[in-house]
Coordinates of C-alpha atoms (C1' of nucleotides) in Angstrom, one line a residue:
Chain A
M10 CA 0.0 0.0 0.0
E11 CA 2.7 2.5 1.0
E12 CA 6.3 2.4 1.7
H13 CA 8.0 2.9 5.0
T14 CA 8.5 6.6 4.6
G15 CA 4.8 7.1 4.6
K16 CA 2.1 8.1 2.2
K17 CA 2.9 9.9 -0.9
N18 CA 1.1 13.2 -1.1
Y19 CA -0.7 12.4 -4.3
E20 CA -2.4 9.5 -2.6
V21 CA -4.0 11.8 0.0
D22 CA -7.5 13.0 -0.8
W23 CA -8.1 15.7 1.7
N24 CA -11.8 15.5 1.1
E25 CA -11.9 12.4 3.1
Y26 CA -11.0 14.4 6.2
L27 CA -13.0 16.6 8.5
P28 CA -12.0 20.3 8.1
G29 CA -10.9 22.3 11.1
V30 CA -10.1 19.3 13.3
A31 CA -6.6 17.9 14.0
I32 CA -5.0 15.7 16.5
D33 CA -1.5 15.8 17.9
C34 CA 0.2 12.9 19.5
V35 CA 2.8 13.2 22.3
I36 CA 4.4 9.7 22.1
F37 CA 6.4 9.1 25.2
G38 CA 9.2 6.6 25.3
Y39 CA 11.7 5.9 28.0
H40 CA 15.3 4.7 27.7
E41 CA 18.2 4.9 30.0
K42 CA 16.6 7.2 32.5
V43 CA 15.5 9.7 29.9
L44 CA 11.9 10.4 28.9
K45 CA 11.7 10.9 25.2
T46 CA 9.1 11.9 22.7
L47 CA 8.8 11.4 18.9
I48 CA 9.4 14.6 16.9
L49 CA 9.1 15.0 13.1
E50 CA 11.6 17.0 11.1
Y51 CA 10.2 18.5 7.9
K52 CA 12.1 18.1 4.7
E53 CA 14.8 20.7 3.9
T54 CA 13.8 23.0 6.7
D55 CA 14.7 23.4 10.3
F56 CA 11.1 22.8 11.2
F57 CA 10.3 20.4 13.9
A58 CA 6.8 19.4 15.1
L59 CA 4.8 16.7 16.9
P60 CA 3.4 13.9 14.8
G61 CA -0.2 14.8 14.0
G62 CA -3.0 14.1 11.7
F63 CA -6.5 14.7 10.8
V64 CA -9.8 12.9 11.3
L65 CA -11.4 10.9 8.6
K66 CA -15.1 11.5 8.0
D67 CA -16.0 8.0 9.0
E68 CA -13.6 7.7 11.9
N69 CA -13.8 8.5 15.7
L70 CA -11.6 11.1 17.1
D71 CA -9.9 8.5 19.3
E72 CA -9.4 6.2 16.3
A73 CA -7.7 9.1 14.4
A74 CA -5.2 9.3 17.3
S75 CA -4.6 5.6 17.2
R76 CA -4.1 5.7 13.5
V77 CA -1.5 8.5 13.7
L78 CA 0.2 6.5 16.4
F79 CA 0.2 3.5 14.2
E80 CA 1.4 5.3 11.2
R81 CA 4.4 6.8 13.0
T82 CA 5.4 3.7 15.1
R83 CA 3.6 0.7 13.7
L84 CA 2.3 0.1 17.2
Q85 CA -1.3 -1.0 17.8
E86 CA -3.5 -1.6 20.8
I87 CA -1.8 1.2 22.8
S88 CA -3.9 3.1 25.2
L89 CA -4.1 6.8 24.2
N90 CA -5.0 9.5 26.6
Q91 CA -6.8 12.7 25.5
F92 CA -5.5 15.6 27.6
Y93 CA -6.6 18.9 26.1
T94 CA -7.9 20.6 23.0
F95 CA -5.9 23.5 21.7
G96 CA -7.9 26.2 20.0
S97 CA -6.5 29.6 20.4
L98 CA -6.2 31.9 17.4
S99 CA -2.5 32.4 18.1
R100 CA -1.7 28.8 17.0
F101 CA -3.1 29.6 13.6
N102 CA 0.0 30.3 11.5
P103 CA 0.0 28.6 8.1
E104 CA 3.2 30.1 7.0
P105 CA 5.6 27.3 8.1
M106 CA 3.3 24.7 6.5
R107 CA 3.3 26.7 3.3
I108 CA 7.1 26.7 3.3
V109 CA 7.2 23.0 4.0
M110 CA 4.8 22.3 1.1
Q111 CA 6.9 24.5 -1.2
K112 CA 10.1 22.6 -0.2
N113 CA 8.2 19.4 -1.2
G114 CA 7.4 20.8 -4.7
L115 CA 3.9 21.9 -4.0
E116 CA 2.4 25.3 -4.6
P117 CA -0.7 25.2 -2.5
T118 CA -3.6 27.7 -2.8
K119 CA -4.2 29.9 0.1
S120 CA -7.3 27.8 1.1
H121 CA -5.5 24.4 0.9
F122 CA -6.6 21.9 3.5
L123 CA -3.3 22.0 5.3
L124 CA -3.3 25.8 5.6
Q125 CA -6.6 26.1 7.4
R126 CA -7.1 27.0 11.0
F127 CA -7.4 23.8 13.1
M128 CA -8.4 22.9 16.5
S129 CA -6.1 20.3 17.7
T130 CA -6.9 17.7 20.3
G131 CA -3.8 16.4 22.2
Y132 CA -3.3 12.7 23.0
Y133 CA -0.4 11.2 24.7
A134 CA 0.7 7.6 24.5
L135 CA 3.2 5.5 26.5
V136 CA 5.1 3.2 24.2
D137 CA 7.9 0.7 24.3
F138 CA 11.0 2.6 23.1
K139 CA 12.5 -0.6 21.7
E140 CA 9.3 -1.8 19.9
A141 CA 8.4 1.4 18.1
E142 CA 9.7 1.9 14.6
P143 CA 9.7 5.7 14.0
I144 CA 8.4 6.4 10.5
A145 CA 8.5 9.8 8.9
D146 CA 5.4 11.0 6.9
F147 CA 5.3 12.3 3.4
L148 CA 6.4 15.8 4.3
S149 CA 9.1 15.0 6.7
D150 CA 12.4 13.2 6.4
S151 CA 12.8 12.0 10.0
C152 CA 10.8 10.9 12.9
Q153 CA 13.1 10.7 15.9
W154 CA 13.2 10.4 19.6
Y155 CA 14.2 13.5 21.5
D156 CA 14.9 13.9 25.2
I157 CA 11.9 15.8 26.6
H158 CA 14.3 18.2 28.2
D159 CA 16.4 18.7 25.1
L160 CA 14.0 19.4 22.3
P161 CA 14.6 21.4 19.2
S162 CA 12.5 24.5 18.8
L163 CA 9.1 23.3 17.7
L164 CA 6.5 24.9 15.4
W165 CA 3.3 26.5 16.5
D166 CA 2.3 25.7 20.1
H167 CA 3.8 22.2 20.1
E168 CA 6.1 22.9 23.0
Q169 CA 3.1 24.0 25.0
I170 CA 1.3 20.8 24.0
I171 CA 4.2 18.7 25.2
Q172 CA 4.2 20.6 28.5
K173 CA 0.5 20.0 29.0
A174 CA 0.9 16.3 28.1
L175 CA 3.7 16.0 30.7
E176 CA 1.5 17.6 33.3
S177 CA -1.3 15.3 32.5
L178 CA 1.0 12.3 32.6
R179 CA 2.2 13.4 36.0
E180 CA -1.3 13.8 37.4
N181 CA -2.2 10.3 36.1
I182 CA 0.9 8.5 37.2
D183 CA -0.6 6.9 40.2
H184 CA -3.9 6.0 38.6
R185 CA -2.4 4.1 35.7
A186 CA 0.2 1.4 35.3
V187 CA 2.6 3.9 33.8
G188 CA 5.4 1.4 33.7
L189 CA 3.4 -1.1 31.7
N190 CA 4.6 0.1 28.3
L191 CA 7.6 2.2 29.2
L192 CA 9.5 -0.6 30.9
D193 CA 10.3 -4.1 30.0
D194 CA 7.9 -6.8 31.1
E195 CA 10.1 -7.6 34.1
F196 CA 11.8 -4.9 36.0
T197 CA 13.4 -4.1 39.3
M198 CA 12.0 -1.7 41.8
R199 CA 15.0 0.5 41.1
E200 CA 14.1 0.7 37.4
L201 CA 10.5 1.5 38.3
R202 CA 11.6 4.2 40.7
N203 CA 14.0 5.7 38.1
L204 CA 11.1 5.9 35.7
Y205 CA 8.9 7.7 38.2
E206 CA 11.7 10.1 39.2
T207 CA 12.3 10.9 35.5
I208 CA 8.6 11.6 34.8
L209 CA 8.1 13.6 38.0
G210 CA 11.4 15.4 37.8
K211 CA 12.2 14.8 41.4
E212 CA 13.8 12.2 43.6
L213 CA 11.6 9.9 45.5
N214 CA 12.1 8.2 48.9
R215 CA 13.4 4.7 48.3
S216 CA 11.7 2.8 51.0
G217 CA 8.5 4.7 50.8
F218 CA 8.3 4.2 47.1
H219 CA 8.9 0.5 47.6
R220 CA 6.1 0.1 50.1
K221 CA 3.7 2.2 48.1
M222 CA 4.2 0.1 45.0
V223 CA 3.9 -3.2 46.8
N224 CA 0.8 -2.0 48.7
S225 CA -0.8 -0.8 45.4
G226 CA -1.3 -4.5 44.7
R227 CA -0.5 -4.0 41.0
L228 CA 2.9 -5.7 41.1
N229 CA 3.7 -9.4 41.2
R230 CA 7.1 -10.3 42.5
I231 CA 8.8 -12.9 40.3
G232 CA 10.7 -15.5 42.3
K233 CA 13.7 -15.0 40.1
K234 CA 16.5 -12.6 40.9
N235 CA 18.8 -10.5 38.8
T236 CA 22.6 -10.7 38.8
G237 CA 25.7 -8.8 37.8
K238 CA 26.8 -6.3 40.4
A239 CA 28.7 -6.4 43.6
H240 CA 25.6 -6.2 45.9
R241 CA 22.4 -8.0 46.8
S242 CA 20.4 -9.0 43.8
P243 CA 17.1 -7.1 43.4
Y244 CA 13.8 -8.9 42.9
L245 CA 12.1 -8.7 39.5
Y246 CA 8.5 -7.4 39.3
R247 CA 5.8 -7.6 36.7
F248 CA 2.5 -5.8 36.4
N249 CA -0.4 -8.1 37.2
T250 CA -2.9 -6.7 34.7
Chain B
M823 CA -29.3 44.4 18.5
E824 CA -31.4 41.4 19.4
E825 CA -34.2 40.6 21.7
H826 CA -34.1 38.5 24.8
T827 CA -35.1 35.3 23.0
G828 CA -31.8 35.4 21.1
K829 CA -30.7 35.9 17.6
K830 CA -33.0 35.4 14.7
N831 CA -31.9 32.8 12.3
Y832 CA -31.7 35.1 9.3
E833 CA -29.1 37.1 11.2
V834 CA -26.7 34.2 11.4
D835 CA -24.1 33.9 8.7
W836 CA -22.8 30.4 9.1
N837 CA -19.8 31.3 7.0
E838 CA -18.4 33.2 9.9
Y839 CA -18.0 30.0 11.9
L840 CA -15.4 27.2 11.7
P841 CA -16.8 24.0 10.3
G842 CA -16.7 20.8 12.3
V843 CA -16.0 22.4 15.6
A844 CA -18.6 23.0 18.3
I845 CA -18.6 23.7 22.0
D846 CA -21.0 22.6 24.7
C847 CA -21.4 24.3 28.0
V848 CA -22.4 22.6 31.2
I849 CA -23.5 25.6 33.3
F850 CA -23.8 24.6 36.9
G851 CA -25.8 26.4 39.4
Y852 CA -26.7 25.6 43.0
H853 CA -29.9 26.4 44.8
E854 CA -31.4 24.9 48.0
K855 CA -29.1 21.9 48.1
V856 CA -29.7 21.0 44.5
L857 CA -27.0 21.1 41.8
K858 CA -28.6 22.4 38.6
T859 CA -27.6 22.8 35.0
L860 CA -29.1 24.9 32.2
I861 CA -30.9 22.9 29.5
L862 CA -32.4 24.2 26.3
E863 CA -35.8 23.0 25.0
Y864 CA -36.2 23.2 21.2
K865 CA -39.4 24.7 19.9
E866 CA -42.4 22.5 19.3
T867 CA -40.5 19.3 20.0
D868 CA -39.7 17.2 23.1
F869 CA -36.0 17.8 22.4
F870 CA -33.7 18.9 25.1
A871 CA -30.0 19.7 24.8
L872 CA -27.1 21.5 26.4
P873 CA -26.5 25.1 25.4
G874 CA -23.8 25.0 22.8
G875 CA -22.4 26.9 19.9
F876 CA -19.8 27.3 17.3
V877 CA -16.4 29.0 17.0
L878 CA -16.1 32.2 15.0
K879 CA -13.2 32.3 12.6
D880 CA -11.6 35.1 14.5
E881 CA -12.2 33.8 18.0
N882 CA -10.4 31.5 20.4
L883 CA -12.0 28.3 21.4
D884 CA -12.1 29.5 25.0
E885 CA -13.7 32.7 23.9
A886 CA -16.4 30.8 22.0
A887 CA -17.3 29.1 25.3
S888 CA -17.4 32.4 27.1
R889 CA -19.6 33.8 24.4
V890 CA -22.0 31.0 24.6
L891 CA -22.2 31.3 28.4
F892 CA -22.8 35.0 28.0
E893 CA -25.5 34.5 25.4
R894 CA -27.4 32.1 27.6
T895 CA -27.0 33.8 30.9
R896 CA -25.7 37.4 30.4
L897 CA -22.9 36.5 32.7
Q898 CA -19.3 37.6 32.0
E899 CA -15.9 37.1 33.5
I900 CA -16.8 33.6 34.7
S901 CA -14.1 31.0 34.7
L902 CA -14.8 28.2 32.3
N903 CA -13.2 24.8 32.5
Q904 CA -12.5 22.7 29.5
F905 CA -12.9 19.1 30.4
Y906 CA -13.1 16.9 27.3
T907 CA -13.6 16.9 23.6
F908 CA -16.2 14.5 22.2
G909 CA -15.6 13.2 18.8
S910 CA -17.1 9.7 18.3
L911 CA -18.9 9.0 15.2
S912 CA -21.9 7.8 17.2
R913 CA -22.6 11.3 18.3
F914 CA -23.2 12.3 14.7
N915 CA -27.0 12.2 14.2
P916 CA -28.3 15.2 12.2
E917 CA -31.9 14.0 12.2
P918 CA -33.1 15.7 15.5
M919 CA -31.6 19.0 14.3
R920 CA -33.2 18.6 10.9
I921 CA -36.6 18.2 12.7
V922 CA -35.9 21.2 14.9
M923 CA -35.1 23.3 11.8
Q924 CA -38.3 22.1 10.1
K925 CA -40.4 23.0 13.1
N926 CA -38.8 26.5 12.8
G927 CA -40.0 26.8 9.2
L928 CA -36.6 26.0 7.7
E929 CA -36.0 23.4 5.0
P930 CA -32.3 22.9 5.2
T931 CA -30.2 21.2 2.6
K932 CA -28.5 18.0 3.6
S933 CA -25.2 19.8 3.8
H934 CA -26.4 22.7 6.0
F935 CA -23.9 23.9 8.5
L936 CA -26.0 22.7 11.4
L937 CA -26.3 19.2 10.0
Q938 CA -22.6 18.6 9.7
R939 CA -20.6 16.3 11.9
F940 CA -19.0 18.2 14.8
M941 CA -16.4 17.6 17.3
S942 CA -17.6 19.2 20.5
T943 CA -15.3 20.5 23.2
G944 CA -17.0 20.5 26.6
Y945 CA -16.6 23.3 29.1
Y946 CA -18.2 23.7 32.5
A947 CA -18.9 26.9 34.4
L948 CA -20.0 27.5 37.9
V949 CA -22.4 30.4 38.1
D950 CA -24.5 32.2 40.6
F951 CA -28.0 30.8 40.3
K952 CA -29.6 34.1 41.2
E953 CA -27.5 36.3 38.9
A954 CA -27.9 34.2 35.7
E955 CA -30.8 35.1 33.4
P956 CA -31.5 32.0 31.3
I957 CA -32.1 33.1 27.7
A958 CA -33.3 30.7 24.9
D959 CA -31.6 30.8 21.5
F960 CA -33.4 31.2 18.2
L961 CA -34.2 27.6 17.8
S962 CA -35.4 27.0 21.4
D963 CA -38.2 28.3 23.4
S964 CA -36.8 27.8 26.8
C965 CA -33.5 27.7 28.7
Q966 CA -34.1 26.4 32.1
W967 CA -32.4 25.1 35.2
Y968 CA -32.8 21.3 35.8
D969 CA -31.8 19.3 38.8
I970 CA -28.7 17.3 37.7
H971 CA -30.4 14.2 39.0
D972 CA -33.7 14.9 37.3
L973 CA -32.9 15.8 33.8
P974 CA -35.2 15.3 30.8
S975 CA -33.9 12.9 28.2
L976 CA -31.2 14.8 26.2
L977 CA -30.3 14.7 22.6
W978 CA -27.1 13.1 21.2
D979 CA -24.4 12.4 23.8
H980 CA -25.3 15.3 26.0
E981 CA -26.1 13.2 29.1
Q982 CA -22.6 11.7 28.8
I983 CA -21.2 15.2 28.5
I984 CA -22.9 16.2 31.7
Q985 CA -21.7 13.1 33.4
K986 CA -18.1 13.9 32.4
A987 CA -18.4 17.5 33.5
L988 CA -19.6 16.3 36.9
E989 CA -16.7 13.9 37.2
S990 CA -14.3 16.7 36.3
L991 CA -15.9 19.1 38.8
R992 CA -15.6 16.4 41.5
E993 CA -11.9 16.0 40.7
N994 CA -11.3 19.7 40.8
I995 CA -13.3 20.5 43.9
D996 CA -10.3 20.7 46.2
H997 CA -8.1 22.6 43.8
R998 CA -10.6 25.4 43.1
A999 CA -12.7 27.7 45.2
V1000 CA -15.8 25.9 44.1
G1001 CA -18.1 27.8 46.4
L1002 CA -16.9 31.2 44.9
N1003 CA -19.7 31.4 42.4
L1004 CA -22.1 28.8 43.6
L1005 CA -22.7 30.3 47.0
D1006 CA -23.4 33.8 48.2
D1007 CA -20.4 36.0 49.1
E1008 CA -20.9 35.2 52.7
F1009 CA -21.8 31.7 53.8
T1010 CA -21.8 29.4 56.8
M1011 CA -19.7 26.3 57.1
R1012 CA -22.9 24.3 56.9
E1013 CA -23.8 25.9 53.6
L1014 CA -20.4 25.2 52.2
R1015 CA -20.5 21.6 53.4
N1016 CA -24.0 21.1 51.9
L1017 CA -22.6 22.3 48.6
Y1018 CA -19.7 19.9 48.7
E1019 CA -22.0 17.0 49.7
T1020 CA -24.3 17.8 46.8
I1021 CA -21.5 17.9 44.3
L1022 CA -19.8 14.8 45.6
G1023 CA -23.0 12.9 46.2
K1024 CA -22.0 11.7 49.6
E1025 CA -22.0 12.9 53.2
L1026 CA -18.9 14.4 54.7
N1027 CA -17.7 14.4 58.2
R1028 CA -18.7 17.6 59.9
S1029 CA -15.7 18.4 62.1
G1030 CA -13.2 17.0 59.5
F1031 CA -14.7 19.2 56.8
H1032 CA -14.5 22.2 59.1
R1033 CA -10.9 21.7 59.9
K1034 CA -9.9 21.0 56.3
M1035 CA -11.6 24.2 55.1
V1036 CA -10.1 26.3 57.8
N1037 CA -6.6 24.8 57.3
S1038 CA -6.9 25.4 53.5
G1039 CA -6.3 29.1 54.3
R1040 CA -8.8 30.1 51.6
L1041 CA -11.5 31.2 54.0
N1042 CA -11.8 34.3 56.1
R1043 CA -14.0 34.2 59.1
I1044 CA -16.2 37.3 59.3
G1045 CA -16.7 38.6 62.8
K1046 CA -20.4 38.8 62.3
K1047 CA -22.8 36.0 63.1
N1048 CA -26.0 34.8 61.7
T1049 CA -29.3 34.4 63.6
G1050 CA -32.7 32.8 63.4
K1051 CA -32.8 29.3 64.7
A1052 CA -32.9 27.8 68.2
H1053 CA -29.2 27.0 68.4
R1054 CA -25.8 28.5 68.5
S1055 CA -25.3 31.0 65.6
P1056 CA -22.7 29.9 63.0
Y1057 CA -19.9 32.1 61.9
L1058 CA -20.0 33.5 58.4
Y1059 CA -17.1 32.9 56.0
R1060 CA -15.9 34.5 52.8
F1061 CA -13.3 33.4 50.2
N1062 CA -10.1 35.4 50.5
T1063 CA -9.2 35.6 46.8
Chain C
dA653 C1' -34.5 23.4 81.3
dC654 C1' -34.3 21.7 76.9
dA655 C1' -33.4 20.6 72.1
dA656 C1' -30.9 21.7 68.2
dA657 C1' -27.0 22.6 65.7
dA658 C1' -22.6 25.0 65.7
dG659 C1' -17.7 25.1 67.5
dT660 C1' -14.0 22.5 69.3
dG661 C1' -11.3 18.6 71.3
dT662 C1' -9.7 13.7 71.6
dT663 C1' -8.4 9.5 69.8
dA664 C1' -7.5 6.0 66.3
dT665 C1' -6.1 4.9 62.0
dA666 C1' -3.7 5.4 57.6
dA667 C1' -0.1 7.3 54.6
dC668 C1' 4.1 9.3 53.9
dT669 C1' 9.1 10.8 55.5
dA670 C1' 13.4 10.0 57.1
dC671 C1' 16.5 7.3 58.9
dA672 C1' 18.6 3.0 60.4
dC673 C1' 19.7 -1.6 60.0
dC674 C1' 20.1 -6.0 57.8
dC675 C1' 21.1 -8.9 53.8
dA676 C1' 23.2 -10.6 49.5
dT677 C1' 26.8 -10.3 46.2
dG678 C1' 31.3 -9.5 43.5
dT679 C1' 35.9 -7.9 44.1
Chain D
dA1072 C1' 36.6 -8.5 54.7
dC1073 C1' 34.5 -5.0 52.5
dA1074 C1' 31.9 -1.8 49.8
dT1075 C1' 27.7 -1.5 47.3
dG1076 C1' 23.1 -1.2 47.0
dG1077 C1' 18.6 -3.7 47.6
dG1078 C1' 15.1 -5.2 51.2
dT1079 C1' 13.0 -4.3 55.5
dG1080 C1' 12.0 -2.1 60.1
dT1081 C1' 11.3 1.8 63.2
dA1082 C1' 9.9 6.2 64.8
dG1083 C1' 8.0 10.9 63.7
dT1084 C1' 4.8 13.6 61.2
dT1085 C1' 0.6 14.6 58.8
dA1086 C1' -4.1 13.9 57.1
dT1087 C1' -8.4 11.9 57.8
dA1088 C1' -12.3 9.7 60.3
dA1089 C1' -15.1 8.9 64.1
dC1090 C1' -16.9 10.3 68.1
dA1091 C1' -17.5 13.1 72.3
dC1092 C1' -17.9 17.3 74.6
dT1093 C1' -18.9 22.3 75.0
dT1094 C1' -21.3 26.5 73.6
dT1095 C1' -25.0 29.3 72.0
dT1096 C1' -29.7 30.2 70.9
dG1097 C1' -35.0 30.2 70.8
dT1098 C1' -38.8 27.9 72.7

DNA sequence: ACAAAAGTGTTATAACTACACCCATGT
DNA sequence: ACATGGGTGTAGTTATAACACTTTTGT
């Protein structure tokens, strides 16, 4: 159907999409104590932005978010979390997109679908850094992981969107099994705590964290132990859902 | 400019609005231990729905919500809280609106603005029951307060929207001065507790609530006391922001 | 005097913090 | 043996819940 670099422009029939409505995905991954998110770089520009997309006329808003996630990562069945809808006038700035389209050999009319004003609903997803295969779309030549604290300058209000996603993730961290996708199936309490500390941006008490996690009842301790270093081997845990 | 029953249809130029994007307002009021919300009844039908509206092309999403609130209540400077954007396909059902328009003497084409599929962003507001003047719009002949637990059957997914607004209000109840608009300027601890119990749908411990509110530091105790009943007079409190 | 409801106090429990101590492991 | 770091235990603090007691007020 399409190659790995995504759809060709001429295959896109913008009439299939709802006008005015967009979605942006903040796709969180975690690797070596760093929280990362997928960022697109548009071709032949210094423009960076969140992976986003539009809503098909016969598609739920949530499904559009799942589809965008799939198109950029090939991941499916990932829980997506709607956190806010961005609709200020100040985010309406078609100029960068016009330049991007020009660089791709297009000369869009002023009323081209991609140059409209959009509301954008933000979703965040937690995905396995190792399982995701970042795939650029037809206007961009890379889709890469960036440290959440070392992002390039992003177009439009996308930095604000990431900030809001992070706030939402922090608020939800205790209500959801955050580690489920961000960590390996089996992990030590240390690894889980590192993840929490990275997300929350602060150190957590070691014994308190241990107790809290065990008391939450969401973890199963695997009989096995880990090895390698010159100290007591930690237990391995697994989420029980 | 327009009379109290709202804009006449022929004054509305739908080209001024963004397609595909709507907002719905859950306007909460409180009176005599009952949490209420404003509901529109469409003319000559048994159709009830939330007050809603669309987004002008030169207007922020938040501003559209404020405008809708103003148009239905004449209230301004009320803080509105965005809680969710509803975008499932199942909410797309233009038939009731087509009937409403017919009852109003219109014979809309199938692609009329009002018969499109919309995403709808939900906002809730807390307003002073006594200060709001409910005003119907041009398609409806009433805009009235209904007990949140005794609503008429609502069109589309509007019952779900109210439910989600209520959940959001409950989650935010401790972070915001909920009583600020829902109660009089000065109130007793009993009145504040009644409000909380109504919103949360459960009884709260009397002394615990008292302490929690006082310790929150958001209340000022007014020297004056209240009178009337055969028991100790309660103090009056006021929010200090 | 009494009932009613507000203000205040006491105690028990739970959750989190900080720190200490013990245990397993590789050098 | 020793350092390292994970597991566990012990106060101290704080927040909440449940209940009792005291105060004020009109009948």
